[in-house]
Amino acid sequence: MISLVSILLSLYFFSSCLFLAHTHCIFYCLLLVVSCCISALIVYFVLGFSWYSLLLCLVYIGGVYVLFVFVSVRTPNSTPTTYSSWWGVLVCMWGSIVSLISTSSIKLSEIEASHSLCNLAEGNTYICLCATLLFGFMVISATMSVNPGFYR
């Protein structure tokens, strides 16, 4: 039986492999947000800690997203790739199927164990902070895409 975690792991692998198929900065940023949300869901379903997945989102998007944006704006890939993007998508789909089959035996956590660390009001606060952070990163990427020569 295929579990939800194995489906999420195959989607994470697929979104990670899509970094090979494209070279545009905004596409990288969208893939990063999607892979972060998928990894947060994996952490939540495996460990059962909602606060840990939110911290993972903050660190993952906050750190890696800024690195992707500024490095790709500073030194973009100006040379075209030597392989077809269909080949990259085919490799991604094959890897996703392999990861789906290999992770089908992972069990889900049945108990929410973070009740002593994060109550309901703090959870809503973390969700609002994450939404604000995502909105800020979208504004940053929109600003950076308008004027690509400005680095400071």
Tab-separated table of N, CA and C in Angstrom:
chain	number	residue	atom	x	y	z
A	1	MET	N	0.837	-1.183	0.000
A	1	MET	CA	0.000	0.000	0.000
A	1	MET	C	0.884	1.249	0.000
A	2	ILE	N	0.586	2.174	-0.841
A	2	ILE	CA	1.369	3.403	-0.950
A	2	ILE	C	0.846	4.401	0.076
A	3	SER	N	1.755	4.905	0.892
A	3	SER	CA	1.350	5.830	1.944
A	3	SER	C	1.496	7.276	1.474
A	4	LEU	N	0.962	8.167	2.272
A	4	LEU	CA	1.028	9.592	1.966
A	4	LEU	C	2.463	10.106	2.011
A	5	VAL	N	3.258	9.576	2.934
A	5	VAL	CA	4.650	10.009	3.046
A	5	VAL	C	5.442	9.609	1.814
A	6	SER	N	5.205	8.426	1.288
A	6	SER	CA	5.939	8.012	0.089
A	6	SER	C	5.544	8.860	-1.116
A	7	ILE	N	4.284	9.252	-1.193
A	7	ILE	CA	3.865	10.152	-2.276
A	7	ILE	C	4.535	11.508	-2.121
A	8	LEU	N	4.587	12.018	-0.881
A	8	LEU	CA	5.242	13.308	-0.640
A	8	LEU	C	6.738	13.240	-0.922
A	9	LEU	N	7.376	12.127	-0.566
A	9	LEU	CA	8.802	11.983	-0.861
A	9	LEU	C	9.071	11.940	-2.360
A	10	SER	N	8.211	11.274	-3.104
A	10	SER	CA	8.409	11.250	-4.555
A	10	SER	C	8.152	12.627	-5.161
A	11	LEU	N	7.169	13.364	-4.640
A	11	LEU	CA	6.953	14.737	-5.110
A	11	LEU	C	8.135	15.636	-4.771
A	12	TYR	N	8.729	15.437	-3.591
A	12	TYR	CA	9.906	16.221	-3.212
A	12	TYR	C	11.077	15.920	-4.140
A	13	PHE	N	11.271	14.656	-4.446
A	13	PHE	CA	12.342	14.291	-5.368
A	13	PHE	C	12.093	14.884	-6.747
A	14	PHE	N	10.848	14.840	-7.199
A	14	PHE	CA	10.502	15.402	-8.501
A	14	PHE	C	10.745	16.910	-8.532
A	15	SER	N	10.333	17.623	-7.481
A	15	SER	CA	10.551	19.074	-7.461
A	15	SER	C	12.029	19.411	-7.323
A	16	SER	N	12.792	18.571	-6.627
A	16	SER	CA	14.232	18.809	-6.527
A	16	SER	C	14.926	18.577	-7.858
A	17	CYS	N	14.476	17.582	-8.602
A	17	CYS	CA	15.084	17.312	-9.905
A	17	CYS	C	14.692	18.333	-10.959
A	18	LEU	N	13.592	19.026	-10.757
A	18	LEU	CA	13.200	20.052	-11.724
A	18	LEU	C	14.151	21.246	-11.722
A	19	PHE	N	15.018	21.344	-10.701
A	19	PHE	CA	16.047	22.379	-10.716
A	19	PHE	C	17.001	22.180	-11.893
A	20	LEU	N	17.107	20.958	-12.384
A	20	LEU	CA	17.981	20.677	-13.520
A	20	LEU	C	17.373	21.090	-14.846
A	21	ALA	N	16.053	21.189	-14.899
A	21	ALA	CA	15.380	21.398	-16.174
A	21	ALA	C	15.262	22.866	-16.570
A	22	HIS	N	15.365	23.791	-15.626
A	22	HIS	CA	15.173	25.205	-15.938
A	22	HIS	C	16.294	26.037	-15.338
A	23	THR	N	16.452	27.253	-15.872
A	23	THR	CA	17.509	28.137	-15.387
A	23	THR	C	16.996	29.502	-14.965
A	24	HIS	N	15.700	29.713	-14.935
A	24	HIS	CA	15.159	31.025	-14.595
A	24	HIS	C	15.068	31.185	-13.078
A	25	CYS	N	15.386	32.374	-12.596
A	25	CYS	CA	15.443	32.663	-11.169
A	25	CYS	C	14.078	32.521	-10.496
A	26	ILE	N	13.035	33.030	-11.116
A	26	ILE	CA	11.703	32.966	-10.517
A	26	ILE	C	11.217	31.520	-10.438
A	27	PHE	N	11.543	30.727	-11.443
A	27	PHE	CA	11.167	29.312	-11.402
A	27	PHE	C	11.896	28.592	-10.276
A	28	TYR	N	13.179	28.932	-10.065
A	28	TYR	CA	13.918	28.379	-8.936
A	28	TYR	C	13.241	28.722	-7.618
A	29	CYS	N	12.810	29.957	-7.485
A	29	CYS	CA	12.181	30.397	-6.236
A	29	CYS	C	10.864	29.672	-5.995
A	30	LEU	N	10.073	29.508	-7.032
A	30	LEU	CA	8.817	28.780	-6.884
A	30	LEU	C	9.064	27.313	-6.533
A	31	LEU	N	10.054	26.707	-7.166
A	31	LEU	CA	10.389	25.329	-6.830
A	31	LEU	C	10.879	25.208	-5.396
A	32	LEU	N	11.607	26.208	-4.938
A	32	LEU	CA	12.099	26.186	-3.567
A	32	LEU	C	10.955	26.260	-2.565
A	33	VAL	N	9.977	27.101	-2.830
A	33	VAL	CA	8.820	27.209	-1.936
A	33	VAL	C	8.019	25.908	-1.947
A	34	VAL	N	7.831	25.325	-3.118
A	34	VAL	CA	7.088	24.061	-3.209
A	34	VAL	C	7.830	22.948	-2.474
A	35	SER	N	9.131	22.846	-2.675
A	35	SER	CA	9.881	21.788	-1.996
A	35	SER	C	9.931	22.013	-0.494
A	36	CYS	N	9.925	23.259	-0.062
A	36	CYS	CA	9.899	23.537	1.373
A	36	CYS	C	8.570	23.123	1.985
A	37	CYS	N	7.490	23.421	1.308
A	37	CYS	CA	6.171	23.018	1.824
A	37	CYS	C	6.039	21.499	1.859
A	38	ILE	N	6.558	20.831	0.851
A	38	ILE	CA	6.498	19.369	0.830
A	38	ILE	C	7.351	18.782	1.948
A	39	SER	N	8.554	19.336	2.158
A	39	SER	CA	9.397	18.811	3.232
A	39	SER	C	8.797	19.088	4.602
A	40	ALA	N	8.106	20.213	4.762
A	40	ALA	CA	7.427	20.481	6.036
A	40	ALA	C	6.299	19.481	6.272
A	41	LEU	N	5.573	19.127	5.221
A	41	LEU	CA	4.520	18.113	5.360
A	41	LEU	C	5.106	16.743	5.700
A	42	ILE	N	6.243	16.423	5.105
A	42	ILE	CA	6.894	15.148	5.413
A	42	ILE	C	7.307	15.106	6.879
A	43	VAL	N	7.909	16.192	7.357
A	43	VAL	CA	8.324	16.245	8.763
A	43	VAL	C	7.117	16.147	9.683
A	44	TYR	N	6.044	16.814	9.321
A	44	TYR	CA	4.845	16.768	10.163
A	44	TYR	C	4.239	15.372	10.208
A	45	PHE	N	4.166	14.707	9.069
A	45	PHE	CA	3.545	13.390	9.046
A	45	PHE	C	4.432	12.308	9.655
A	46	VAL	N	5.745	12.445	9.552
A	46	VAL	CA	6.635	11.432	10.106
A	46	VAL	C	6.833	11.637	11.606
A	47	LEU	N	7.143	12.876	12.023
A	47	LEU	CA	7.436	13.133	13.427
A	47	LEU	C	6.223	13.527	14.249
A	48	GLY	N	5.262	14.195	13.640
A	48	GLY	CA	4.095	14.642	14.372
A	48	GLY	C	4.267	15.981	15.053
A	49	PHE	N	5.365	16.678	14.800
A	49	PHE	CA	5.615	17.982	15.414
A	49	PHE	C	5.239	19.075	14.435
A	50	SER	N	4.229	19.848	14.743
A	50	SER	CA	3.848	20.933	13.838
A	50	SER	C	4.814	22.101	13.947
A	51	TRP	N	5.336	22.368	15.126
A	51	TRP	CA	6.244	23.503	15.303
A	51	TRP	C	7.570	23.261	14.603
A	52	TYR	N	8.013	21.999	14.545
A	52	TYR	CA	9.281	21.704	13.896
A	52	TYR	C	9.193	21.925	12.390
A	53	SER	N	8.065	21.585	11.801
A	53	SER	CA	7.921	21.803	10.360
A	53	SER	C	7.838	23.292	10.039
A	54	LEU	N	7.247	24.086	10.932
A	54	LEU	CA	7.214	25.531	10.712
A	54	LEU	C	8.603	26.144	10.821
A	55	LEU	N	9.389	25.688	11.795
A	55	LEU	CA	10.766	26.171	11.901
A	55	LEU	C	11.582	25.770	10.682
A	56	LEU	N	11.325	24.569	10.186
A	56	LEU	CA	12.005	24.125	8.973
A	56	LEU	C	11.667	25.034	7.802
A	57	CYS	N	10.401	25.417	7.689
A	57	CYS	CA	9.995	26.338	6.622
A	57	CYS	C	10.720	27.667	6.748
A	58	LEU	N	10.769	28.213	7.953
A	58	LEU	CA	11.418	29.506	8.153
A	58	LEU	C	12.900	29.454	7.800
A	59	VAL	N	13.583	28.426	8.264
A	59	VAL	CA	15.019	28.331	8.001
A	59	VAL	C	15.283	28.000	6.543
A	60	TYR	N	14.534	27.054	6.002
A	60	TYR	CA	14.768	26.591	4.641
A	60	TYR	C	14.482	27.683	3.622
A	61	ILE	N	13.322	28.294	3.739
A	61	ILE	CA	12.993	29.368	2.805
A	61	ILE	C	13.843	30.589	3.096
A	62	GLY	N	13.988	30.927	4.371
A	62	GLY	CA	14.730	32.130	4.733
A	62	GLY	C	16.176	32.104	4.294
A	63	GLY	N	16.848	30.994	4.496
A	63	GLY	CA	18.260	30.933	4.155
A	63	GLY	C	18.530	30.583	2.711
A	64	VAL	N	17.976	29.491	2.274
A	64	VAL	CA	18.287	28.992	0.942
A	64	VAL	C	17.674	29.865	-0.142
A	65	TYR	N	16.492	30.395	0.111
A	65	TYR	CA	15.833	31.248	-0.880
A	65	TYR	C	16.652	32.506	-1.139
A	66	VAL	N	17.136	33.117	-0.094
A	66	VAL	CA	17.947	34.323	-0.262
A	66	VAL	C	19.222	33.993	-1.024
A	67	LEU	N	19.835	32.860	-0.722
A	67	LEU	CA	21.030	32.459	-1.464
A	67	LEU	C	20.733	32.244	-2.939
A	68	PHE	N	19.640	31.563	-3.250
A	68	PHE	CA	19.283	31.351	-4.648
A	68	PHE	C	19.020	32.662	-5.374
A	69	VAL	N	18.289	33.551	-4.743
A	69	VAL	CA	17.944	34.810	-5.408
A	69	VAL	C	19.191	35.629	-5.686
A	70	PHE	N	20.015	35.842	-4.680
A	70	PHE	CA	21.157	36.723	-4.871
A	70	PHE	C	22.252	36.104	-5.723
A	71	VAL	N	22.478	34.815	-5.602
A	71	VAL	CA	23.494	34.184	-6.444
A	71	VAL	C	23.037	34.134	-7.893
A	72	SER	N	21.765	33.832	-8.124
A	72	SER	CA	21.295	33.761	-9.506
A	72	SER	C	21.191	35.136	-10.148
A	73	VAL	N	20.964	36.170	-9.356
A	73	VAL	CA	20.948	37.520	-9.919
A	73	VAL	C	22.372	37.995	-10.175
A	74	ARG	N	23.273	37.667	-9.277
A	74	ARG	CA	24.663	38.104	-9.419
A	74	ARG	C	25.362	37.395	-10.571
A	75	THR	N	25.210	36.098	-10.654
A	75	THR	CA	25.853	35.319	-11.712
A	75	THR	C	24.827	34.402	-12.364
A	76	PRO	N	24.052	34.907	-13.311
A	76	PRO	CA	23.032	34.066	-13.952
A	76	PRO	C	23.661	33.077	-14.928
A	77	ASN	N	22.918	32.039	-15.244
A	77	ASN	CA	23.341	31.075	-16.254
A	77	ASN	C	23.059	31.666	-17.627
A	78	SER	N	24.070	32.186	-18.261
A	78	SER	CA	23.863	32.783	-19.572
A	78	SER	C	24.031	31.766	-20.695
A	79	THR	N	24.716	30.663	-20.417
A	79	THR	CA	24.899	29.645	-21.445
A	79	THR	C	23.710	28.702	-21.441
A	80	PRO	N	23.235	28.336	-22.613
A	80	PRO	CA	22.108	27.389	-22.649
A	80	PRO	C	22.565	26.005	-22.209
A	81	THR	N	21.649	25.236	-21.688
A	81	THR	CA	21.980	23.887	-21.262
A	81	THR	C	22.184	22.998	-22.482
A	82	THR	N	23.005	21.975	-22.317
A	82	THR	CA	23.334	21.101	-23.442
A	82	THR	C	22.352	19.943	-23.586
A	83	TYR	N	21.449	19.801	-22.650
A	83	TYR	CA	20.482	18.716	-22.734
A	83	TYR	C	19.089	19.295	-22.914
A	84	SER	N	18.214	18.491	-23.412
A	84	SER	CA	16.833	18.913	-23.599
A	84	SER	C	16.105	18.903	-22.261
A	85	SER	N	15.189	19.834	-22.082
A	85	SER	CA	14.453	19.868	-20.823
A	85	SER	C	13.527	18.656	-20.694
A	86	TRP	N	13.148	18.038	-21.814
A	86	TRP	CA	12.340	16.823	-21.739
A	86	TRP	C	13.136	15.686	-21.126
A	87	TRP	N	14.428	15.648	-21.402
A	87	TRP	CA	15.267	14.616	-20.813
A	87	TRP	C	15.319	14.785	-19.296
A	88	GLY	N	15.426	16.010	-18.825
A	88	GLY	CA	15.432	16.261	-17.383
A	88	GLY	C	14.118	15.887	-16.727
A	89	VAL	N	13.011	16.189	-17.386
A	89	VAL	CA	11.700	15.832	-16.840
A	89	VAL	C	11.531	14.318	-16.809
A	90	LEU	N	12.027	13.628	-17.833
A	90	LEU	CA	11.949	12.172	-17.861
A	90	LEU	C	12.757	11.556	-16.722
A	91	VAL	N	13.945	12.078	-16.478
A	91	VAL	CA	14.763	11.594	-15.366
A	91	VAL	C	14.068	11.874	-14.035
A	92	CYS	N	13.447	13.038	-13.916
A	92	CYS	CA	12.722	13.385	-12.688
A	92	CYS	C	11.556	12.439	-12.449
A	93	MET	N	10.826	12.121	-13.495
A	93	MET	CA	9.685	11.214	-13.338
A	93	MET	C	10.149	9.809	-12.968
A	94	TRP	N	11.233	9.343	-13.571
A	94	TRP	CA	11.761	8.030	-13.241
A	94	TRP	C	12.220	7.989	-11.787
A	95	GLY	N	12.932	9.013	-11.342
A	95	GLY	CA	13.378	9.065	-9.953
A	95	GLY	C	12.228	9.155	-8.975
A	96	SER	N	11.177	9.849	-9.362
A	96	SER	CA	10.003	9.946	-8.491
A	96	SER	C	9.321	8.597	-8.332
A	97	ILE	N	9.241	7.854	-9.407
A	97	ILE	CA	8.623	6.527	-9.328
A	97	ILE	C	9.475	5.594	-8.477
A	98	VAL	N	10.788	5.658	-8.633
A	98	VAL	CA	11.677	4.822	-7.820
A	98	VAL	C	11.567	5.192	-6.345
A	99	SER	N	11.535	6.489	-6.035
A	99	SER	CA	11.412	6.884	-4.631
A	99	SER	C	10.040	6.553	-4.072
A	100	LEU	N	9.013	6.575	-4.897
A	100	LEU	CA	7.672	6.197	-4.449
A	100	LEU	C	7.626	4.719	-4.082
A	101	ILE	N	8.260	3.897	-4.876
A	101	ILE	CA	8.269	2.460	-4.599
A	101	ILE	C	9.140	2.141	-3.389
A	102	SER	N	10.289	2.812	-3.269
A	102	SER	CA	11.218	2.471	-2.193
A	102	SER	C	10.787	2.997	-0.832
A	103	THR	N	9.924	3.986	-0.776
A	103	THR	CA	9.519	4.546	0.513
A	103	THR	C	8.095	4.198	0.893
A	104	SER	N	7.547	3.175	0.302
A	104	SER	CA	6.144	2.852	0.570
A	104	SER	C	5.928	2.211	1.936
A	105	SER	N	6.991	1.840	2.647
A	105	SER	CA	6.821	1.180	3.942
A	105	SER	C	6.989	2.122	5.130
A	106	ILE	N	7.124	3.416	4.921
A	106	ILE	CA	7.296	4.361	6.024
A	106	ILE	C	5.962	4.556	6.732
A	107	LYS	N	5.986	4.478	8.048
A	107	LYS	CA	4.766	4.616	8.844
A	107	LYS	C	4.557	6.078	9.236
A	108	LEU	N	3.294	6.475	9.333
A	108	LEU	CA	2.940	7.823	9.755
A	108	LEU	C	2.859	7.901	11.270
A	109	SER	N	3.160	9.059	11.811
A	109	SER	CA	2.974	9.286	13.236
A	109	SER	C	1.490	9.486	13.510
A	110	GLU	N	0.996	8.810	14.518
A	110	GLU	CA	-0.431	8.873	14.797
A	110	GLU	C	-0.775	9.836	15.920
A	111	ILE	N	0.228	10.390	16.586
A	111	ILE	CA	-0.019	11.243	17.741
A	111	ILE	C	0.635	12.596	17.502
A	112	GLU	N	-0.086	13.658	17.780
A	112	GLU	CA	0.482	15.005	17.768
A	112	GLU	C	1.174	15.198	19.107
A	113	ALA	N	2.505	15.276	19.098
A	113	ALA	CA	3.266	15.289	20.342
A	113	ALA	C	3.775	16.664	20.732
A	114	SER	N	3.322	17.714	20.094
A	114	SER	CA	3.861	19.040	20.387
A	114	SER	C	2.917	19.898	21.217
A	115	HIS	N	1.974	19.305	21.929
A	115	HIS	CA	1.006	20.098	22.680
A	115	HIS	C	1.647	20.875	23.822
A	116	SER	N	2.754	20.377	24.375
A	116	SER	CA	3.397	21.110	25.459
A	116	SER	C	4.327	22.199	24.943
A	117	LEU	N	4.682	22.168	23.691
A	117	LEU	CA	5.620	23.144	23.145
A	117	LEU	C	4.941	24.269	22.384
A	118	CYS	N	3.787	24.011	21.830
A	118	CYS	CA	3.112	24.999	20.993
A	118	CYS	C	1.613	24.855	21.166
A	119	ASN	N	0.978	25.892	21.706
A	119	ASN	CA	-0.475	25.815	21.841
A	119	ASN	C	-1.143	26.374	20.592
A	120	LEU	N	-2.464	26.452	20.595
A	120	LEU	CA	-3.208	26.844	19.400
A	120	LEU	C	-2.914	28.280	18.979
A	121	ALA	N	-2.805	29.199	19.933
A	121	ALA	CA	-2.547	30.600	19.595
A	121	ALA	C	-1.156	30.777	18.989
A	122	GLU	N	-0.173	30.053	19.501
A	122	GLU	CA	1.167	30.159	18.935
A	122	GLU	C	1.229	29.566	17.533
A	123	GLY	N	0.462	28.530	17.296
A	123	GLY	CA	0.428	27.944	15.958
A	123	GLY	C	-0.103	28.916	14.930
A	124	ASN	N	-1.167	29.635	15.270
A	124	ASN	CA	-1.694	30.650	14.350
A	124	ASN	C	-0.697	31.778	14.140
A	125	THR	N	0.025	32.141	15.191
A	125	THR	CA	1.052	33.174	15.058
A	125	THR	C	2.149	32.719	14.111
A	126	TYR	N	2.596	31.471	14.247
A	126	TYR	CA	3.627	30.952	13.356
A	126	TYR	C	3.148	30.914	11.908
A	127	ILE	N	1.897	30.567	11.701
A	127	ILE	CA	1.354	30.541	10.345
A	127	ILE	C	1.327	31.945	9.752
A	128	CYS	N	0.933	32.927	10.547
A	128	CYS	CA	0.933	34.319	10.062
A	128	CYS	C	2.348	34.801	9.772
A	129	LEU	N	3.299	34.424	10.625
A	129	LEU	CA	4.690	34.812	10.379
A	129	LEU	C	5.222	34.172	9.102
A	130	CYS	N	4.898	32.917	8.882
A	130	CYS	CA	5.335	32.248	7.655
A	130	CYS	C	4.704	32.888	6.424
A	131	ALA	N	3.427	33.240	6.514
A	131	ALA	CA	2.757	33.889	5.382
A	131	ALA	C	3.368	35.256	5.102
A	132	THR	N	3.695	35.994	6.159
A	132	THR	CA	4.346	37.295	5.980
A	132	THR	C	5.725	37.128	5.365
A	133	LEU	N	6.452	36.118	5.815
A	133	LEU	CA	7.777	35.855	5.263
A	133	LEU	C	7.700	35.476	3.789
A	134	LEU	N	6.753	34.640	3.434
A	134	LEU	CA	6.579	34.267	2.031
A	134	LEU	C	6.194	35.468	1.177
A	135	PHE	N	5.326	36.324	1.695
A	135	PHE	CA	4.949	37.532	0.957
A	135	PHE	C	6.163	38.437	0.760
A	136	GLY	N	6.972	38.583	1.791
A	136	GLY	CA	8.181	39.394	1.661
A	136	GLY	C	9.140	38.845	0.627
A	137	PHE	N	9.296	37.530	0.591
A	137	PHE	CA	10.179	36.934	-0.403
A	137	PHE	C	9.628	37.082	-1.812
A	138	MET	N	8.322	37.039	-1.953
A	138	MET	CA	7.733	37.261	-3.272
A	138	MET	C	7.956	38.702	-3.721
A	139	VAL	N	7.868	39.644	-2.803
A	139	VAL	CA	8.136	41.046	-3.141
A	139	VAL	C	9.603	41.228	-3.506
A	140	ILE	N	10.499	40.567	-2.757
A	140	ILE	CA	11.930	40.656	-3.068
A	140	ILE	C	12.214	40.092	-4.451
A	141	SER	N	11.641	38.938	-4.772
A	141	SER	CA	11.911	38.347	-6.081
A	141	SER	C	11.302	39.179	-7.201
A	142	ALA	N	10.154	39.805	-6.963
A	142	ALA	CA	9.578	40.688	-7.981
A	142	ALA	C	10.451	41.915	-8.174
A	143	THR	N	10.979	42.453	-7.094
A	143	THR	CA	11.861	43.612	-7.186
A	143	THR	C	13.157	43.257	-7.894
A	144	MET	N	13.705	42.096	-7.578
A	144	MET	CA	14.968	41.691	-8.188
A	144	MET	C	14.787	41.364	-9.670
A	145	SER	N	13.618	40.911	-10.077
A	145	SER	CA	13.426	40.571	-11.484
A	145	SER	C	13.209	41.805	-12.345
A	146	VAL	N	12.787	42.921	-11.753
A	146	VAL	CA	12.561	44.139	-12.527
A	146	VAL	C	13.877	44.781	-12.914
A	147	ASN	N	14.820	44.832	-12.006
A	147	ASN	CA	16.094	45.492	-12.254
A	147	ASN	C	17.220	44.505	-11.961
A	148	PRO	N	17.590	43.645	-12.911
A	148	PRO	CA	18.553	42.592	-12.620
A	148	PRO	C	19.987	43.081	-12.447
A	149	GLY	N	20.314	44.302	-12.854
A	149	GLY	CA	21.674	44.786	-12.717
A	149	GLY	C	21.975	45.382	-11.366
A	150	PHE	N	20.992	45.609	-10.549
A	150	PHE	CA	21.196	46.236	-9.251
A	150	PHE	C	21.376	45.160	-8.199
A	151	TYR	N	22.522	45.140	-7.517
A	151	TYR	CA	22.842	44.065	-6.588
A	151	TYR	C	22.782	44.495	-5.133
A	152	ARG	N	22.944	45.755	-4.814
A	152	ARG	CA	23.010	46.183	-3.411
A	152	ARG	C	21.676	46.440	-2.831
